Amino acid sequence: MDKMWSGRFSKTASSLLDEFNASIMFDRRLYQEDIEGSIAHATMLQKQNILTAEELDSIIKGLKQIQQEIESGEFEWKISDEDLHMGIEKRLTALIGDAGKKLHTARSRNDQVAVDFRRWTLKKNLSIVEAIKKLMSEILVVAEQHTETLIPGMTHLQHAQPINFAFHLSAYLAMFKRDIERFESSYERNNISPLGCAALAGTPHNVDREMTAELLGFGSVSTNCLDTVSDRDFALEILFNISTMMMHISRLSEELVMWSSYEFGFVELSDEYSTGSSIMPQKKNPDVPELLRGKTGRVYGSLMGLLTVMKALPLAYNKDTQEDKEGVFDAVDTAEISLEILKEAIKTMTVKAHNMEKACAIGHLSATDLADYLVEKCAIPFREAHFITGRAVAKGEELGVDLSKIEFKYLKEIDERIDEDVMEYLALRHSMNARTSQGGTATVRTKEQLNYFREFIAKTNPELLV
Ligand code: ARG
């Protein structure tokens, strides 16, 4: 009968129940938030004359000792203590006696776990933002060297129009910036203190919720206790934010896998971030981007898992909610290592600009430019221009030459309104640089975009920029 809640029971809990019911083996990750939460709560109780100064003093000393025991590995985490909250409180009482038993006045594990897990998650929203900025800085370094490097821009994975490689990378910078905004807005929205909600209905004790919120760095106090103790939106949001970010990482990874194949040959990943085959001695495999793609699936699973846990819970706290933590811990760990390793893989890869440019010479990438030429210079309606260009493409196919290299006489045969200056328009670099509309690929426009992302990082983290 060693349970804190054993008063109304006459039989001891089975060890099978202990094993099934416990969260201590994973929620111990929240020890720092739990101890800080308890210190804030006790400090408030003392100010409200619910604890004496001596009691507060011994509670703080005890909790600090426990923190030190945990950090040195001496602390004994026991399944029979069920969760970290009870594990720590039990140790506190063993250390300081009766004062330890008063700590839980005006508090429940329901608001306690809501405080701990929410604060842990809030911090992670911010540290992930930092890590995304580091990745973006590395992408910027590569992009800034390739604002003139031609690469086939694709739709349907088919050659479409020539773009430059920096413009392609800049698309990912745009995605990662949106990710940052999502993590930051989740932080703002969820930075609300649950402490003082107690089990579900609040407490008759004269607590000062504003005070504990401030001590714990929360921006405000929650409005409705019934909602607060069972609200896990903050956990769902970080899972969604990580899922979306991993989706972006996975798209880039997919491109890295393709680009590092012989068929593309656009990049070579460094040996440090490639692996070999146990049977085929010649192989160099892109395991890093492949795993990033694969881990994305696992993160989505955690998001779906928690949405499903939450979907039919009656108010307020239900033990189902204990299933909220492992998926979030796993997703956060995955996000952190994924951002770090993708950054390193990008930093150390070799860009094979020559192959990118060579690939642009196949697939009549400047066909749209011929149509645009016919519209602009010959006043031909676009639909007709599209048809004439199709004829020119067919001619190129017949001759086995790309439209950018076709002899002028063949174009003249197709439509005599075409003049020799058309050849300039069909040149691939001209095609890329012609797309000067806002947000377009022209080198001048690409440089504007890179500056925009550079300034975005510089605003908060100039030290990340070289
Ligand atoms: N370990 C529990 C969890 O993670 C803490 C809250 C338990 N509350 C309760 N009423 N049993 O959800």
PDB file of N, CA and C in Angstrom, residues 286-355:
ATOM      1  N   PRO A 286      22.549   7.161 -50.916  1.00  0.00           N
ATOM      2  CA  PRO A 286      22.094   8.381 -50.221  1.00  0.00           C
ATOM      3  C   PRO A 286      21.193   8.047 -49.030  1.00  0.00           C
ATOM      4  N   ASP A 287      21.706   7.277 -48.083  1.00  0.00           N
ATOM      5  CA  ASP A 287      20.878   6.867 -46.935  1.00  0.00           C
ATOM      6  C   ASP A 287      20.309   8.051 -46.155  1.00  0.00           C
ATOM      7  N   VAL A 288      21.075   9.142 -46.083  1.00  0.00           N
ATOM      8  CA  VAL A 288      20.602  10.265 -45.257  1.00  0.00           C
ATOM      9  C   VAL A 288      19.283  10.829 -45.789  1.00  0.00           C
ATOM     10  N   PRO A 289      19.225  11.268 -47.058  1.00  0.00           N
ATOM     11  CA  PRO A 289      17.923  11.756 -47.531  1.00  0.00           C
ATOM     12  C   PRO A 289      16.850  10.666 -47.576  1.00  0.00           C
ATOM     13  N   GLU A 290      17.251   9.424 -47.799  1.00  0.00           N
ATOM     14  CA  GLU A 290      16.228   8.359 -47.799  1.00  0.00           C
ATOM     15  C   GLU A 290      15.605   8.212 -46.411  1.00  0.00           C
ATOM     16  N   LEU A 291      16.472   8.232 -45.395  1.00  0.00           N
ATOM     17  CA  LEU A 291      15.939   8.094 -44.029  1.00  0.00           C
ATOM     18  C   LEU A 291      15.099   9.299 -43.623  1.00  0.00           C
ATOM     19  N   LEU A 292      15.514  10.463 -44.092  1.00  0.00           N
ATOM     20  CA  LEU A 292      14.720  11.662 -43.785  1.00  0.00           C
ATOM     21  C   LEU A 292      13.318  11.510 -44.368  1.00  0.00           C
ATOM     22  N   ARG A 293      13.261  10.970 -45.573  1.00  0.00           N
ATOM     23  CA  ARG A 293      11.977  10.720 -46.223  1.00  0.00           C
ATOM     24  C   ARG A 293      11.179   9.707 -45.399  1.00  0.00           C
ATOM     25  N   GLY A 294      11.860   8.662 -44.958  1.00  0.00           N
ATOM     26  CA  GLY A 294      11.192   7.602 -44.203  1.00  0.00           C
ATOM     27  C   GLY A 294      10.714   8.073 -42.842  1.00  0.00           C
ATOM     28  N   LYS A 295      11.551   8.849 -42.149  1.00  0.00           N
ATOM     29  CA  LYS A 295      11.183   9.300 -40.799  1.00  0.00           C
ATOM     30  C   LYS A 295       9.963  10.216 -40.840  1.00  0.00           C
ATOM     31  N   THR A 296       9.781  10.890 -41.970  1.00  0.00           N
ATOM     32  CA  THR A 296       8.618  11.755 -42.133  1.00  0.00           C
ATOM     33  C   THR A 296       7.337  10.949 -41.897  1.00  0.00           C
ATOM     34  N   GLY A 297       7.320   9.740 -42.404  1.00  0.00           N
ATOM     35  CA  GLY A 297       6.142   8.876 -42.225  1.00  0.00           C
ATOM     36  C   GLY A 297       5.882   8.600 -40.756  1.00  0.00           C
ATOM     37  N   ARG A 298       6.960   8.373 -40.008  1.00  0.00           N
ATOM     38  CA  ARG A 298       6.758   8.060 -38.588  1.00  0.00           C
ATOM     39  C   ARG A 298       6.189   9.270 -37.830  1.00  0.00           C
ATOM     40  N   VAL A 299       6.664  10.450 -38.199  1.00  0.00           N
ATOM     41  CA  VAL A 299       6.149  11.664 -37.546  1.00  0.00           C
ATOM     42  C   VAL A 299       4.657  11.847 -37.852  1.00  0.00           C
ATOM     43  N   TYR A 300       4.263  11.625 -39.103  1.00  0.00           N
ATOM     44  CA  TYR A 300       2.826  11.726 -39.431  1.00  0.00           C
ATOM     45  C   TYR A 300       2.036  10.758 -38.550  1.00  0.00           C
ATOM     46  N   GLY A 301       2.604   9.584 -38.320  1.00  0.00           N
ATOM     47  CA  GLY A 301       1.935   8.571 -37.501  1.00  0.00           C
ATOM     48  C   GLY A 301       1.654   9.108 -36.112  1.00  0.00           C
ATOM     49  N   SER A 302       2.622   9.842 -35.543  1.00  0.00           N
ATOM     50  CA  SER A 302       2.418  10.393 -34.193  1.00  0.00           C
ATOM     51  C   SER A 302       1.307  11.430 -34.198  1.00  0.00           C
ATOM     52  N   LEU A 303       1.251  12.243 -35.250  1.00  0.00           N
ATOM     53  CA  LEU A 303       0.175  13.241 -35.347  1.00  0.00           C
ATOM     54  C   LEU A 303      -1.186  12.535 -35.410  1.00  0.00           C
ATOM     55  N   MET A 304      -1.288  11.547 -36.280  1.00  0.00           N
ATOM     56  CA  MET A 304      -2.564  10.826 -36.404  1.00  0.00           C
ATOM     57  C   MET A 304      -2.891  10.113 -35.106  1.00  0.00           C
ATOM     58  N   GLY A 305      -1.850   9.575 -34.459  1.00  0.00           N
ATOM     59  CA  GLY A 305      -2.042   8.862 -33.193  1.00  0.00           C
ATOM     60  C   GLY A 305      -2.673   9.762 -32.145  1.00  0.00           C
ATOM     61  N   LEU A 306      -2.132  10.964 -31.973  1.00  0.00           N
ATOM     62  CA  LEU A 306      -2.652  11.832 -30.907  1.00  0.00           C
ATOM     63  C   LEU A 306      -4.023  12.395 -31.269  1.00  0.00           C
ATOM     64  N   LEU A 307      -4.216  12.718 -32.547  1.00  0.00           N
ATOM     65  CA  LEU A 307      -5.554  13.176 -32.949  1.00  0.00           C
ATOM     66  C   LEU A 307      -6.586  12.108 -32.589  1.00  0.00           C
ATOM     67  N   THR A 308      -6.204  10.868 -32.798  1.00  0.00           N
ATOM     68  CA  THR A 308      -7.132   9.762 -32.537  1.00  0.00           C
ATOM     69  C   THR A 308      -7.337   9.562 -31.036  1.00  0.00           C
ATOM     70  N   VAL A 309      -6.266   9.708 -30.257  1.00  0.00           N
ATOM     71  CA  VAL A 309      -6.404   9.604 -28.795  1.00  0.00           C
ATOM     72  C   VAL A 309      -7.405  10.649 -28.295  1.00  0.00           C
ATOM     73  N   MET A 310      -7.346  11.843 -28.853  1.00  0.00           N
ATOM     74  CA  MET A 310      -8.138  12.960 -28.329  1.00  0.00           C
ATOM     75  C   MET A 310      -9.586  12.974 -28.805  1.00  0.00           C
ATOM     76  N   LYS A 311      -9.878  12.278 -29.895  1.00  0.00           N
ATOM     77  CA  LYS A 311     -11.108  12.587 -30.617  1.00  0.00           C
ATOM     78  C   LYS A 311     -12.409  12.311 -29.865  1.00  0.00           C
ATOM     79  N   ALA A 312     -12.405  11.399 -28.931  1.00  0.00           N
ATOM     80  CA  ALA A 312     -13.683  11.100 -28.274  1.00  0.00           C
ATOM     81  C   ALA A 312     -13.601  11.251 -26.766  1.00  0.00           C
ATOM     82  N   LEU A 313     -12.688  12.089 -26.297  1.00  0.00           N
ATOM     83  CA  LEU A 313     -12.542  12.212 -24.843  1.00  0.00           C
ATOM     84  C   LEU A 313     -13.594  13.134 -24.253  1.00  0.00           C
ATOM     85  N   PRO A 314     -14.367  12.614 -23.322  1.00  0.00           N
ATOM     86  CA  PRO A 314     -15.296  13.505 -22.617  1.00  0.00           C
ATOM     87  C   PRO A 314     -14.480  14.425 -21.713  1.00  0.00           C
ATOM     88  N   LEU A 315     -15.011  15.574 -21.388  1.00  0.00           N
ATOM     89  CA  LEU A 315     -14.307  16.455 -20.462  1.00  0.00           C
ATOM     90  C   LEU A 315     -14.245  15.802 -19.093  1.00  0.00           C
ATOM     91  N   ALA A 316     -13.205  15.913 -18.326  1.00  0.00           N
ATOM     92  CA  ALA A 316     -12.032  16.714 -18.702  1.00  0.00           C
ATOM     93  C   ALA A 316     -10.853  15.754 -18.849  1.00  0.00           C
ATOM     94  N   TYR A 317      -9.981  15.664 -17.837  1.00  0.00           N
ATOM     95  CA  TYR A 317      -8.829  14.777 -17.962  1.00  0.00           C
ATOM     96  C   TYR A 317      -9.275  13.321 -18.026  1.00  0.00           C
ATOM     97  N   ASN A 318      -8.668  12.576 -18.920  1.00  0.00           N
ATOM     98  CA  ASN A 318      -8.836  11.115 -18.989  1.00  0.00           C
ATOM     99  C   ASN A 318      -7.449  10.523 -19.121  1.00  0.00           C
ATOM    100  N   LYS A 319      -7.291   9.319 -18.620  1.00  0.00           N
ATOM    101  CA  LYS A 319      -5.947   8.727 -18.619  1.00  0.00           C
ATOM    102  C   LYS A 319      -5.442   8.481 -20.045  1.00  0.00           C
ATOM    103  N   ASP A 320      -6.348   8.397 -20.998  1.00  0.00           N
ATOM    104  CA  ASP A 320      -5.929   8.269 -22.407  1.00  0.00           C
ATOM    105  C   ASP A 320      -4.845   9.294 -22.734  1.00  0.00           C
ATOM    106  N   THR A 321      -5.028  10.464 -22.135  1.00  0.00           N
ATOM    107  CA  THR A 321      -4.167  11.603 -22.440  1.00  0.00           C
ATOM    108  C   THR A 321      -2.692  11.318 -22.146  1.00  0.00           C
ATOM    109  N   GLN A 322      -2.446  10.374 -21.253  1.00  0.00           N
ATOM    110  CA  GLN A 322      -1.048  10.026 -20.944  1.00  0.00           C
ATOM    111  C   GLN A 322      -0.312   9.542 -22.201  1.00  0.00           C
ATOM    112  N   GLU A 323      -1.091   9.082 -23.183  1.00  0.00           N
ATOM    113  CA  GLU A 323      -0.500   8.631 -24.455  1.00  0.00           C
ATOM    114  C   GLU A 323      -0.029   9.796 -25.328  1.00  0.00           C
ATOM    115  N   ASP A 324      -0.108  11.017 -24.815  1.00  0.00           N
ATOM    116  CA  ASP A 324       0.270  12.181 -25.628  1.00  0.00           C
ATOM    117  C   ASP A 324       1.776  12.364 -25.767  1.00  0.00           C
ATOM    118  N   LYS A 325       2.539  11.795 -24.825  1.00  0.00           N
ATOM    119  CA  LYS A 325       3.929  12.238 -24.725  1.00  0.00           C
ATOM    120  C   LYS A 325       4.919  11.545 -25.651  1.00  0.00           C
ATOM    121  N   GLU A 326       4.846  10.219 -25.743  1.00  0.00           N
ATOM    122  CA  GLU A 326       5.907   9.510 -26.469  1.00  0.00           C
ATOM    123  C   GLU A 326       6.011   9.930 -27.933  1.00  0.00           C
ATOM    124  N   GLY A 327       4.852  10.126 -28.570  1.00  0.00           N
ATOM    125  CA  GLY A 327       4.866  10.536 -29.980  1.00  0.00           C
ATOM    126  C   GLY A 327       5.480  11.913 -30.154  1.00  0.00           C
ATOM    127  N   VAL A 328       5.173  12.804 -29.212  1.00  0.00           N
ATOM    128  CA  VAL A 328       5.736  14.161 -29.292  1.00  0.00           C
ATOM    129  C   VAL A 328       7.242  14.121 -29.044  1.00  0.00           C
ATOM    130  N   PHE A 329       7.653  13.377 -28.021  1.00  0.00           N
ATOM    131  CA  PHE A 329       9.099  13.263 -27.757  1.00  0.00           C
ATOM    132  C   PHE A 329       9.816  12.728 -28.996  1.00  0.00           C
ATOM    133  N   ASP A 330       9.247  11.688 -29.575  1.00  0.00           N
ATOM    134  CA  ASP A 330       9.871  11.048 -30.732  1.00  0.00           C
ATOM    135  C   ASP A 330       9.921  12.012 -31.920  1.00  0.00           C
ATOM    136  N   ALA A 331       8.818  12.738 -32.141  1.00  0.00           N
ATOM    137  CA  ALA A 331       8.776  13.672 -33.277  1.00  0.00           C
ATOM    138  C   ALA A 331       9.781  14.805 -33.080  1.00  0.00           C
ATOM    139  N   VAL A 332       9.890  15.301 -31.845  1.00  0.00           N
ATOM    140  CA  VAL A 332      10.836  16.394 -31.584  1.00  0.00           C
ATOM    141  C   VAL A 332      12.275  15.896 -31.772  1.00  0.00           C
ATOM    142  N   ASP A 333      12.572  14.720 -31.247  1.00  0.00           N
ATOM    143  CA  ASP A 333      13.918  14.157 -31.440  1.00  0.00           C
ATOM    144  C   ASP A 333      14.212  14.004 -32.931  1.00  0.00           C
ATOM    145  N   THR A 334      13.219  13.529 -33.663  1.00  0.00           N
ATOM    146  CA  THR A 334      13.388  13.324 -35.104  1.00  0.00           C
ATOM    147  C   THR A 334      13.619  14.658 -35.816  1.00  0.00           C
ATOM    148  N   ALA A 335      12.833  15.653 -35.437  1.00  0.00           N
ATOM    149  CA  ALA A 335      12.987  16.983 -36.058  1.00  0.00           C
ATOM    150  C   ALA A 335      14.397  17.510 -35.811  1.00  0.00           C
ATOM    151  N   GLU A 336      14.872  17.369 -34.578  1.00  0.00           N
ATOM    152  CA  GLU A 336      16.170  17.952 -34.231  1.00  0.00           C
ATOM    153  C   GLU A 336      17.308  17.295 -35.014  1.00  0.00           C
ATOM    154  N   ILE A 337      17.325  15.980 -35.029  1.00  0.00           N
ATOM    155  CA  ILE A 337      18.438  15.310 -35.724  1.00  0.00           C
ATOM    156  C   ILE A 337      18.295  15.469 -37.240  1.00  0.00           C
ATOM    157  N   SER A 338      17.061  15.530 -37.719  1.00  0.00           N
ATOM    158  CA  SER A 338      16.850  15.664 -39.163  1.00  0.00           C
ATOM    159  C   SER A 338      17.353  17.019 -39.664  1.00  0.00           C
ATOM    160  N   LEU A 339      17.021  18.072 -38.927  1.00  0.00           N
ATOM    161  CA  LEU A 339      17.469  19.410 -39.345  1.00  0.00           C
ATOM    162  C   LEU A 339      18.993  19.483 -39.338  1.00  0.00           C
ATOM    163  N   GLU A 340      19.576  18.891 -38.325  1.00  0.00           N
ATOM    164  CA  GLU A 340      21.035  18.938 -38.180  1.00  0.00           C
ATOM    165  C   GLU A 340      21.728  18.174 -39.310  1.00  0.00           C
ATOM    166  N   ILE A 341      21.263  16.985 -39.586  1.00  0.00           N
ATOM    167  CA  ILE A 341      21.971  16.162 -40.577  1.00  0.00           C
ATOM    168  C   ILE A 341      21.704  16.663 -41.998  1.00  0.00           C
ATOM    169  N   LEU A 342      20.521  17.194 -42.240  1.00  0.00           N
ATOM    170  CA  LEU A 342      20.259  17.749 -43.578  1.00  0.00           C
ATOM    171  C   LEU A 342      21.166  18.963 -43.811  1.00  0.00           C
ATOM    172  N   LYS A 343      21.320  19.769 -42.783  1.00  0.00           N
ATOM    173  CA  LYS A 343      22.220  20.929 -42.875  1.00  0.00           C
ATOM    174  C   LYS A 343      23.633  20.478 -43.239  1.00  0.00           C
ATOM    175  N   GLU A 344      24.111  19.462 -42.549  1.00  0.00           N
ATOM    176  CA  GLU A 344      25.479  18.987 -42.813  1.00  0.00           C
ATOM    177  C   GLU A 344      25.593  18.375 -44.204  1.00  0.00           C
ATOM    178  N   ALA A 345      24.580  17.618 -44.605  1.00  0.00           N
ATOM    179  CA  ALA A 345      24.626  16.978 -45.930  1.00  0.00           C
ATOM    180  C   ALA A 345      24.676  18.042 -47.020  1.00  0.00           C
ATOM    181  N   ILE A 346      23.931  19.126 -46.837  1.00  0.00           N
ATOM    182  CA  ILE A 346      23.910  20.198 -47.840  1.00  0.00           C
ATOM    183  C   ILE A 346      25.227  20.957 -47.843  1.00  0.00           C
ATOM    184  N   LYS A 347      25.735  21.182 -46.638  1.00  0.00           N
ATOM    185  CA  LYS A 347      26.992  21.918 -46.512  1.00  0.00           C
ATOM    186  C   LYS A 347      28.138  21.184 -47.221  1.00  0.00           C
ATOM    187  N   THR A 348      28.116  19.866 -47.149  1.00  0.00           N
ATOM    188  CA  THR A 348      29.267  19.094 -47.643  1.00  0.00           C
ATOM    189  C   THR A 348      29.052  18.511 -49.034  1.00  0.00           C
ATOM    190  N   MET A 349      27.897  18.721 -49.653  1.00  0.00           N
ATOM    191  CA  MET A 349      27.676  18.100 -50.969  1.00  0.00           C
ATOM    192  C   MET A 349      28.380  18.899 -52.066  1.00  0.00           C
ATOM    193  N   THR A 350      28.658  18.211 -53.160  1.00  0.00           N
ATOM    194  CA  THR A 350      29.252  18.884 -54.318  1.00  0.00           C
ATOM    195  C   THR A 350      28.137  19.131 -55.331  1.00  0.00           C
ATOM    196  N   VAL A 351      28.034  20.365 -55.788  1.00  0.00           N
ATOM    197  CA  VAL A 351      27.042  20.693 -56.819  1.00  0.00           C
ATOM    198  C   VAL A 351      27.712  20.537 -58.172  1.00  0.00           C
ATOM    199  N   LYS A 352      27.145  19.707 -59.022  1.00  0.00           N
ATOM    200  CA  LYS A 352      27.739  19.494 -60.342  1.00  0.00           C
ATOM    201  C   LYS A 352      27.034  20.381 -61.367  1.00  0.00           C
ATOM    202  N   ALA A 353      27.423  21.666 -61.321  1.00  0.00           N
ATOM    203  CA  ALA A 353      26.767  22.687 -62.150  1.00  0.00           C
ATOM    204  C   ALA A 353      26.812  22.323 -63.627  1.00  0.00           C
ATOM    205  N   HIS A 354      27.932  21.739 -64.057  1.00  0.00           N
ATOM    206  CA  HIS A 354      28.094  21.399 -65.465  1.00  0.00           C
ATOM    207  C   HIS A 354      26.994  20.419 -65.913  1.00  0.00           C
ATOM    208  N   ASN A 355      26.728  19.428 -65.078  1.00  0.00           N
ATOM    209  CA  ASN A 355      25.689  18.449 -65.433  1.00  0.00           C
ATOM    210  C   ASN A 355      24.291  19.072 -65.427  1.00  0.00           C
TER     211      ASN A 355
END
